[in-house]
C-alpha cells in the first residue's frame, strides 16, 4: 500500500484495550476515565480478520498496544493467533512493564513469567515505558506505586530473550533533565535502546504547556553537557521516526522522537493505527478515522473491508496536525500508545 505522498504502509499498531493499571499524566485525564464497554471493543477474532486483510495488502509488522495490552484477558492466545498469520513477520508489544515479571493470570502461582510466554507466542520485541528511575517521581507521573514492578518487568523481558527491548521515556520539563544520565546509564548497562519522546497533544492540551514541554533539542544539549558531543547515526533506522545518536566512548546508541520540533518527522511514516473500538486511523495527529467495527459486524465482505482499508490509506495526510493548535478528540488511552 502506498498513499498519495509516497508513504509505503507496512506497519499496523493495534490497541486491544483502553484499560490500564496506571494513570500516566500525559495519557489519561485526572478525572474518572469512562472505559469502553466490552461489546464496544473488537474481539480477538475480529482483529485477526482485519490483520489478515492488512497483511494481504502489505502489512508485515504489527505492534500491540493499549491502554496496557497485558491487562486484557487471554492475551497470549491473541498473540499466538497473530503469529500464525501469513505475511506477519514482526510482532511487538508496547507495555508499561508492570505485568511482565508476573505469571500469566491463567497460570497463577506458576514460575514462568508473562515475558517468557510472550516470546514463546512469537512476540519479537518489547517497548517498555520508563520515564524515571526515582520511585517518587514514577508515582507522581503514573499515579500508581508500581515502580519496582516496572523495573522487574524490564529484567524479566531481558531474561525472556526478546530480540530487542526498547525503553521509552516521555520528556517532561522539570522532571526529566535530572534523570537523563541515570536513565542512559541504566539502559546502556542492560543493552536496551533508550528513546526520548516529546510530549504531544494527544490527551489534553493542558499537558503541552511551556512549563511541561521539553524539546529533543534541549534534551540533547543537556546530555552533551554530561557526556560530550553525540555522534549522529543516520544509518540506524527502526520502524519509527526516531533519530539516533551514539554516546561518546561507548557503543551505546540513544534515540530522539520529536513530533513537535522535528519538521521531517512524518516523511518516512509507514503506519496505520487500529483503535480498540474498531477505528482505523491513518495518523495519530489527525482526527481522520474509518469505522471498521460497524461494517464488520453488519456482514461486510472481505472485499468491502479491504476497500475501506485502501480508502483510509488514500486519506493519510502528508503530516500530522499537532503544530496547528490540534485539539484532541480522543484520549491517548483510547487510541493506543
CSV table of C-alpha atoms in Angstrom, one decimal:
chain,number,residue,atom,x,y,z
A,1,UNK,CA,0.0,0.0,0.0
A,2,UNK,CA,1.2,3.5,-0.8
A,3,UNK,CA,-0.6,6.8,-0.1
A,4,UNK,CA,-0.7,9.9,-2.2
A,5,UNK,CA,2.6,11.2,-0.7
A,6,UNK,CA,4.7,8.1,-1.2
A,7,UNK,CA,4.3,6.6,2.3
A,8,UNK,CA,4.6,2.8,2.0
A,9,UNK,CA,2.4,1.3,4.6
A,10,UNK,CA,3.7,-1.9,6.2
A,11,UNK,CA,3.2,-1.3,9.9
A,12,UNK,CA,0.0,-1.6,11.9
A,13,UNK,CA,-0.3,-0.6,15.6
A,14,UNK,CA,-3.2,-2.3,17.3
A,15,UNK,CA,-4.8,-1.2,20.5
A,16,UNK,CA,-6.6,-4.1,22.1
A,17,UNK,CA,-7.9,-2.3,25.2
A,18,UNK,CA,-8.4,1.2,26.5
A,19,UNK,CA,-7.8,-0.1,30.1
A,20,UNK,CA,-4.7,0.4,32.1
A,21,UNK,CA,-3.3,-0.3,35.5
A,22,UNK,CA,-1.6,3.1,35.6
A,23,UNK,CA,-2.8,6.7,35.1
A,24,UNK,CA,0.0,8.5,33.4
A,25,UNK,CA,-0.4,12.3,33.3
A,26,UNK,CA,0.3,12.5,29.5
A,27,UNK,CA,-2.0,9.7,28.6
A,28,UNK,CA,-5.1,9.8,30.8
A,29,UNK,CA,-7.3,12.6,32.3
A,30,UNK,CA,-7.2,13.2,36.0
A,31,UNK,CA,-11.0,12.8,36.2
A,32,UNK,CA,-12.5,9.4,36.2
A,33,UNK,CA,-11.9,7.6,32.9
A,34,UNK,CA,-15.0,6.2,31.2
A,35,UNK,CA,-14.0,2.8,29.9
A,36,UNK,CA,-15.4,1.4,26.7
A,37,UNK,CA,-18.0,-1.3,27.3
A,38,UNK,CA,-16.8,-4.9,26.4
A,39,UNK,CA,-19.2,-5.1,23.4
A,40,UNK,CA,-17.7,-1.8,22.2
A,41,UNK,CA,-14.2,-3.2,21.5
A,42,UNK,CA,-13.1,-5.5,18.8
A,43,UNK,CA,-13.0,-9.2,19.6
A,44,UNK,CA,-9.7,-11.0,19.0
A,45,UNK,CA,-11.3,-12.8,16.1
A,46,UNK,CA,-12.3,-9.5,14.5
A,47,UNK,CA,-8.9,-8.1,14.9
A,48,UNK,CA,-7.3,-11.2,13.4
A,49,UNK,CA,-9.6,-10.9,10.4
A,50,UNK,CA,-8.5,-7.2,9.9
A,51,UNK,CA,-4.8,-8.0,10.3
A,52,UNK,CA,-5.2,-10.9,7.8
A,53,UNK,CA,-6.7,-8.4,5.3
A,54,UNK,CA,-4.0,-5.9,6.0
A,55,UNK,CA,-1.3,-8.5,5.6
A,56,UNK,CA,-2.6,-9.2,2.1
A,57,UNK,CA,-2.2,-5.5,1.3
A,58,UNK,CA,1.4,-5.4,2.5
A,59,UNK,CA,1.3,-5.1,6.3
A,60,UNK,CA,4.2,-7.2,7.7
A,61,UNK,CA,4.8,-5.7,11.2
A,62,UNK,CA,2.3,-5.2,14.0
A,63,UNK,CA,2.7,-3.8,17.4
A,64,UNK,CA,0.1,-4.5,20.1
A,65,UNK,CA,-0.7,-1.6,22.5
A,66,UNK,CA,-3.4,-0.5,24.9
A,67,UNK,CA,-4.1,1.1,27.3
A,68,UNK,CA,-2.0,-1.7,28.9
A,69,UNK,CA,-2.4,-4.6,26.5
A,70,UNK,CA,-1.4,-7.2,29.1
A,71,UNK,CA,-4.5,-6.4,31.2
A,72,UNK,CA,-6.8,-7.9,28.6
A,73,UNK,CA,-8.0,-11.5,29.2
A,74,UNK,CA,-6.5,-14.3,27.2
A,75,UNK,CA,-4.0,-12.0,25.6
A,76,UNK,CA,-1.5,-14.8,25.0
A,77,UNK,CA,-4.0,-16.6,22.8
A,78,UNK,CA,-4.3,-13.5,20.7
A,79,UNK,CA,-0.6,-13.3,20.2
A,80,UNK,CA,-0.5,-16.9,19.1
A,81,UNK,CA,-3.2,-16.2,16.5
A,82,UNK,CA,-1.2,-13.2,15.2
A,83,UNK,CA,1.9,-15.3,14.9
A,84,UNK,CA,0.1,-17.8,12.7
A,85,UNK,CA,-1.0,-15.2,10.2
A,86,UNK,CA,0.8,-15.5,6.8
A,87,UNK,CA,2.7,-12.4,5.9
A,88,UNK,CA,3.1,-11.1,9.5
A,89,UNK,CA,6.9,-11.3,10.1
A,90,UNK,CA,7.4,-9.0,13.1
A,91,UNK,CA,5.2,-8.8,16.2
A,92,UNK,CA,5.9,-6.4,19.0
A,93,UNK,CA,4.2,-5.3,22.3
A,94,UNK,CA,4.2,-1.9,23.9
A,95,UNK,CA,3.7,-2.1,27.7
A,96,UNK,CA,4.4,-0.3,31.0
A,97,UNK,CA,6.2,-3.4,32.0
A,98,UNK,CA,4.5,-3.9,35.3
A,99,UNK,CA,3.0,-7.3,34.4
A,100,UNK,CA,6.0,-8.8,32.5
A,101,UNK,CA,7.6,-10.4,35.6
A,102,UNK,CA,4.4,-12.0,36.9
A,103,UNK,CA,3.0,-15.3,35.7
A,104,UNK,CA,0.1,-15.0,33.2
A,105,UNK,CA,-3.3,-14.9,35.0
A,106,UNK,CA,-4.2,-18.4,33.7
A,107,UNK,CA,-1.0,-19.7,35.3
A,108,UNK,CA,-1.4,-18.0,38.7
A,109,UNK,CA,1.2,-19.2,41.1
A,110,UNK,CA,3.4,-20.5,38.3
A,111,UNK,CA,7.1,-19.9,37.8
A,112,UNK,CA,7.0,-18.8,34.1
A,113,UNK,CA,6.7,-15.0,33.5
A,114,UNK,CA,4.4,-13.3,31.2
A,115,UNK,CA,7.5,-12.1,29.3
A,116,UNK,CA,8.6,-15.7,28.7
A,117,UNK,CA,5.2,-16.7,27.4
A,118,UNK,CA,5.1,-13.7,25.1
A,119,UNK,CA,8.4,-14.8,23.5
A,120,UNK,CA,7.1,-18.3,23.2
A,121,UNK,CA,3.9,-16.9,21.5
A,122,UNK,CA,6.0,-15.3,18.8
A,123,UNK,CA,6.5,-11.7,20.1
A,124,UNK,CA,9.9,-10.5,18.9
A,125,UNK,CA,10.2,-7.0,20.5
A,126,UNK,CA,9.1,-5.2,23.7
A,127,UNK,CA,8.8,-1.5,24.1
A,128,UNK,CA,8.6,-0.6,27.8
A,129,UNK,CA,7.7,2.8,29.2
A,130,UNK,CA,10.3,4.1,31.7
A,131,UNK,CA,10.2,7.9,32.4
A,132,UNK,CA,12.2,7.8,35.6
A,133,UNK,CA,14.4,5.7,37.9
A,134,UNK,CA,13.1,7.6,41.0
A,135,UNK,CA,10.2,5.9,42.8
A,136,UNK,CA,8.6,9.1,44.0
A,137,UNK,CA,8.7,10.7,40.5
A,138,UNK,CA,7.4,7.5,39.0
A,139,UNK,CA,4.4,7.6,41.4
A,140,UNK,CA,3.8,11.2,40.6
A,141,UNK,CA,3.8,10.6,36.8
A,142,UNK,CA,1.9,7.3,36.7
A,143,UNK,CA,-0.3,8.0,39.8
A,144,UNK,CA,0.5,4.4,40.8
A,145,UNK,CA,3.2,3.0,43.1
A,146,UNK,CA,4.4,0.3,40.7
A,147,UNK,CA,8.0,1.4,40.1
A,148,UNK,CA,9.7,-1.7,41.3
A,149,UNK,CA,7.3,-3.9,39.3
A,150,UNK,CA,8.2,-1.9,36.2
A,151,UNK,CA,11.9,-2.5,36.8
A,152,UNK,CA,11.3,-6.2,37.5
A,153,UNK,CA,9.4,-6.3,34.2
A,154,UNK,CA,12.4,-4.9,32.3
A,155,UNK,CA,14.6,-7.5,33.9
A,156,UNK,CA,12.1,-10.2,33.0
A,157,UNK,CA,11.9,-9.0,29.4
A,158,UNK,CA,15.7,-9.2,29.1
A,159,UNK,CA,15.8,-12.7,30.6
A,160,UNK,CA,13.0,-13.9,28.3
A,161,UNK,CA,15.0,-13.3,25.2
A,162,UNK,CA,13.1,-10.7,23.2
A,163,UNK,CA,15.1,-9.8,20.1
A,164,UNK,CA,15.1,-6.2,21.3
A,165,UNK,CA,13.9,-4.4,24.4
A,166,UNK,CA,13.4,-0.6,23.9
A,167,UNK,CA,12.8,1.8,26.8
A,168,UNK,CA,10.6,4.8,26.0
A,169,UNK,CA,10.9,8.0,28.1
A,170,UNK,CA,8.4,10.8,27.7
A,171,UNK,CA,10.2,14.1,28.2
A,172,UNK,CA,8.8,16.5,30.8
A,173,UNK,CA,10.4,19.8,31.8
A,174,UNK,CA,11.4,20.0,35.4
A,175,UNK,CA,11.3,16.2,35.8
A,176,UNK,CA,13.4,14.6,33.1
A,177,UNK,CA,16.5,16.8,32.9
A,178,UNK,CA,18.0,15.5,36.1
A,179,UNK,CA,17.1,11.9,35.2
A,180,UNK,CA,19.0,11.8,31.9
A,181,UNK,CA,22.4,10.4,32.9
A,182,UNK,CA,20.8,7.8,35.2
A,183,UNK,CA,18.4,6.6,32.5
A,184,UNK,CA,21.1,6.5,29.8
A,185,UNK,CA,23.5,4.5,32.1
A,186,UNK,CA,20.7,2.2,33.2
A,187,UNK,CA,19.8,1.4,29.6
A,188,UNK,CA,23.4,1.1,28.5
A,189,UNK,CA,24.3,-1.4,31.3
A,190,UNK,CA,21.4,-3.6,30.2
A,191,UNK,CA,21.8,-3.3,26.4
A,192,UNK,CA,18.4,-1.6,26.0
A,193,UNK,CA,17.8,1.0,23.3
A,194,UNK,CA,16.5,4.1,25.1
A,195,UNK,CA,14.4,6.7,23.2
A,196,UNK,CA,13.3,10.1,24.4
A,197,UNK,CA,9.9,11.2,23.2
A,198,UNK,CA,8.5,14.8,23.1
A,199,UNK,CA,5.1,15.4,24.7
A,200,UNK,CA,2.3,15.5,22.1
A,201,UNK,CA,-1.2,17.0,22.5
A,202,UNK,CA,-2.8,13.5,22.4
A,203,UNK,CA,-4.8,13.6,25.6
A,204,UNK,CA,-5.2,17.2,26.6
A,205,UNK,CA,-3.6,20.4,25.5
A,206,UNK,CA,-3.2,21.3,29.2
A,207,UNK,CA,-0.2,19.0,29.4
A,208,UNK,CA,1.5,20.7,26.4
A,209,UNK,CA,2.4,23.9,28.1
A,210,UNK,CA,5.7,25.9,28.3
A,211,UNK,CA,6.0,24.6,31.9
A,212,UNK,CA,5.8,21.0,30.8
A,213,UNK,CA,7.3,20.8,27.3
A,214,UNK,CA,10.9,19.7,26.9
A,215,UNK,CA,12.2,19.5,23.4
A,216,UNK,CA,14.6,16.9,22.0
A,217,UNK,CA,17.0,19.7,21.1
A,218,UNK,CA,17.3,20.9,24.7
A,219,UNK,CA,17.4,17.3,25.9
A,220,UNK,CA,20.3,16.6,23.5
A,221,UNK,CA,22.2,19.6,24.8
A,222,UNK,CA,21.7,18.6,28.4
A,223,UNK,CA,23.0,15.1,27.6
A,224,UNK,CA,26.1,16.5,25.7
A,225,UNK,CA,26.9,18.7,28.7
A,226,UNK,CA,27.3,15.5,30.7
A,227,UNK,CA,28.8,13.0,28.1
A,228,UNK,CA,30.3,15.3,25.4
A,229,UNK,CA,29.2,15.6,21.8
A,230,UNK,CA,26.8,13.0,20.5
A,231,UNK,CA,27.6,11.4,17.1
A,232,UNK,CA,24.7,11.2,14.7
A,233,UNK,CA,23.9,7.7,13.4
A,234,UNK,CA,21.6,8.4,10.4
A,235,UNK,CA,22.2,4.9,9.1
A,236,UNK,CA,20.3,3.4,12.0
A,237,UNK,CA,16.6,3.1,11.1
A,238,UNK,CA,13.8,1.4,13.0
A,239,UNK,CA,10.2,1.2,12.2
A,240,UNK,CA,9.5,4.6,13.8
A,241,UNK,CA,10.7,8.2,13.3
A,242,UNK,CA,13.5,8.2,15.9
A,243,UNK,CA,16.8,10.0,15.2
A,244,UNK,CA,19.7,8.0,16.7
A,245,UNK,CA,23.0,9.3,18.2
A,246,UNK,CA,25.9,7.5,19.8
A,247,UNK,CA,27.2,8.2,23.3
A,248,UNK,CA,30.9,9.3,23.2
A,249,UNK,CA,33.3,6.5,24.2
A,250,UNK,CA,30.5,3.8,24.1
A,251,UNK,CA,28.8,1.6,21.6
A,252,UNK,CA,25.5,2.7,23.2
A,253,UNK,CA,23.0,4.5,20.9
A,254,UNK,CA,20.0,6.5,22.1
A,255,UNK,CA,17.1,7.8,20.1
A,256,UNK,CA,15.0,11.0,20.0
A,257,UNK,CA,11.4,11.2,18.8
A,258,UNK,CA,10.4,14.8,18.2
A,259,UNK,CA,6.9,15.1,16.8
A,260,UNK,CA,6.6,18.7,17.7
A,261,UNK,CA,10.1,20.1,16.7
A,262,UNK,CA,11.3,17.7,14.0
A,263,UNK,CA,9.9,19.0,10.8
A,264,UNK,CA,10.9,15.8,8.9
A,265,UNK,CA,9.1,13.7,11.4
A,266,UNK,CA,6.4,12.4,9.0
A,267,UNK,CA,8.5,11.9,5.9
A,268,UNK,CA,9.1,8.2,6.4
A,269,UNK,CA,5.8,7.3,8.1
A,270,UNK,CA,4.7,3.7,7.3
A,271,UNK,CA,2.0,3.0,9.8
A,272,UNK,CA,-1.8,2.8,10.4
A,273,UNK,CA,-3.4,2.6,13.8
A,274,UNK,CA,-6.4,0.4,14.7
A,275,UNK,CA,-8.1,1.5,17.9
A,276,UNK,CA,-9.7,-0.8,20.4
A,277,UNK,CA,-13.2,0.3,19.3
A,278,UNK,CA,-12.5,-0.6,15.7
A,279,UNK,CA,-11.5,2.7,14.1
A,280,UNK,CA,-8.7,2.7,11.5
A,281,UNK,CA,-6.6,5.9,11.8
A,282,UNK,CA,-4.1,6.9,9.1
A,283,UNK,CA,-2.3,9.3,11.5
A,284,UNK,CA,-2.0,9.7,15.3
A,285,UNK,CA,-2.0,13.5,14.9
A,286,UNK,CA,-5.2,13.8,12.8
A,287,UNK,CA,-8.9,13.3,13.5
A,288,UNK,CA,-9.3,11.2,10.3
A,289,UNK,CA,-10.5,7.7,11.0
A,290,UNK,CA,-12.6,5.0,9.4
A,291,UNK,CA,-15.1,3.0,11.3
A,292,UNK,CA,-14.5,-0.7,10.7
A,293,UNK,CA,-16.3,-2.3,13.6
A,294,UNK,CA,-19.8,-1.4,12.3
A,295,UNK,CA,-19.4,-2.8,8.8
A,296,UNK,CA,-17.5,-5.9,10.1
A,297,UNK,CA,-20.4,-6.6,12.5
A,298,UNK,CA,-23.0,-5.9,9.8
A,299,UNK,CA,-21.7,-8.6,7.5
A,300,UNK,CA,-19.2,-6.7,5.2
A,301,UNK,CA,-17.3,-9.0,2.9
A,302,UNK,CA,-13.5,-9.2,2.9
A,303,UNK,CA,-13.5,-7.1,-0.3
A,304,UNK,CA,-15.7,-4.4,1.4
A,305,UNK,CA,-13.3,-4.2,4.3
A,306,UNK,CA,-10.3,-4.3,2.0
A,307,UNK,CA,-11.6,-1.2,0.2
A,308,UNK,CA,-12.2,0.6,3.4
A,309,UNK,CA,-8.5,0.0,4.4
A,310,UNK,CA,-7.4,1.3,1.0
A,311,UNK,CA,-9.6,4.3,1.3
A,312,UNK,CA,-8.1,5.1,4.7
A,313,UNK,CA,-4.6,4.9,3.3
A,314,UNK,CA,-5.6,7.2,0.5
A,315,UNK,CA,-6.8,9.8,3.1
A,316,UNK,CA,-3.5,9.6,5.0
A,317,UNK,CA,-2.3,13.2,5.4
A,318,UNK,CA,1.2,14.4,4.4
A,319,UNK,CA,2.0,15.3,8.0
A,320,UNK,CA,0.3,15.5,11.4
A,321,UNK,CA,-1.7,18.5,12.7
A,322,UNK,CA,0.0,18.7,16.1
A,323,UNK,CA,1.6,22.1,15.4
A,324,UNK,CA,-1.7,23.6,14.2
A,325,UNK,CA,-3.4,24.1,17.6
A,326,UNK,CA,-4.5,20.5,17.5
A,327,UNK,CA,-7.4,19.8,19.9
A,328,UNK,CA,-7.5,16.1,21.0
A,329,UNK,CA,-10.7,14.4,20.1
A,330,UNK,CA,-9.8,11.2,21.9
A,331,UNK,CA,-7.6,10.4,24.9
A,332,UNK,CA,-4.3,8.6,24.1
A,333,UNK,CA,-5.6,5.7,26.2
A,334,UNK,CA,-8.3,5.1,23.6
A,335,UNK,CA,-6.1,5.4,20.5
A,336,UNK,CA,-3.2,3.2,21.5
A,337,UNK,CA,0.3,4.2,22.6
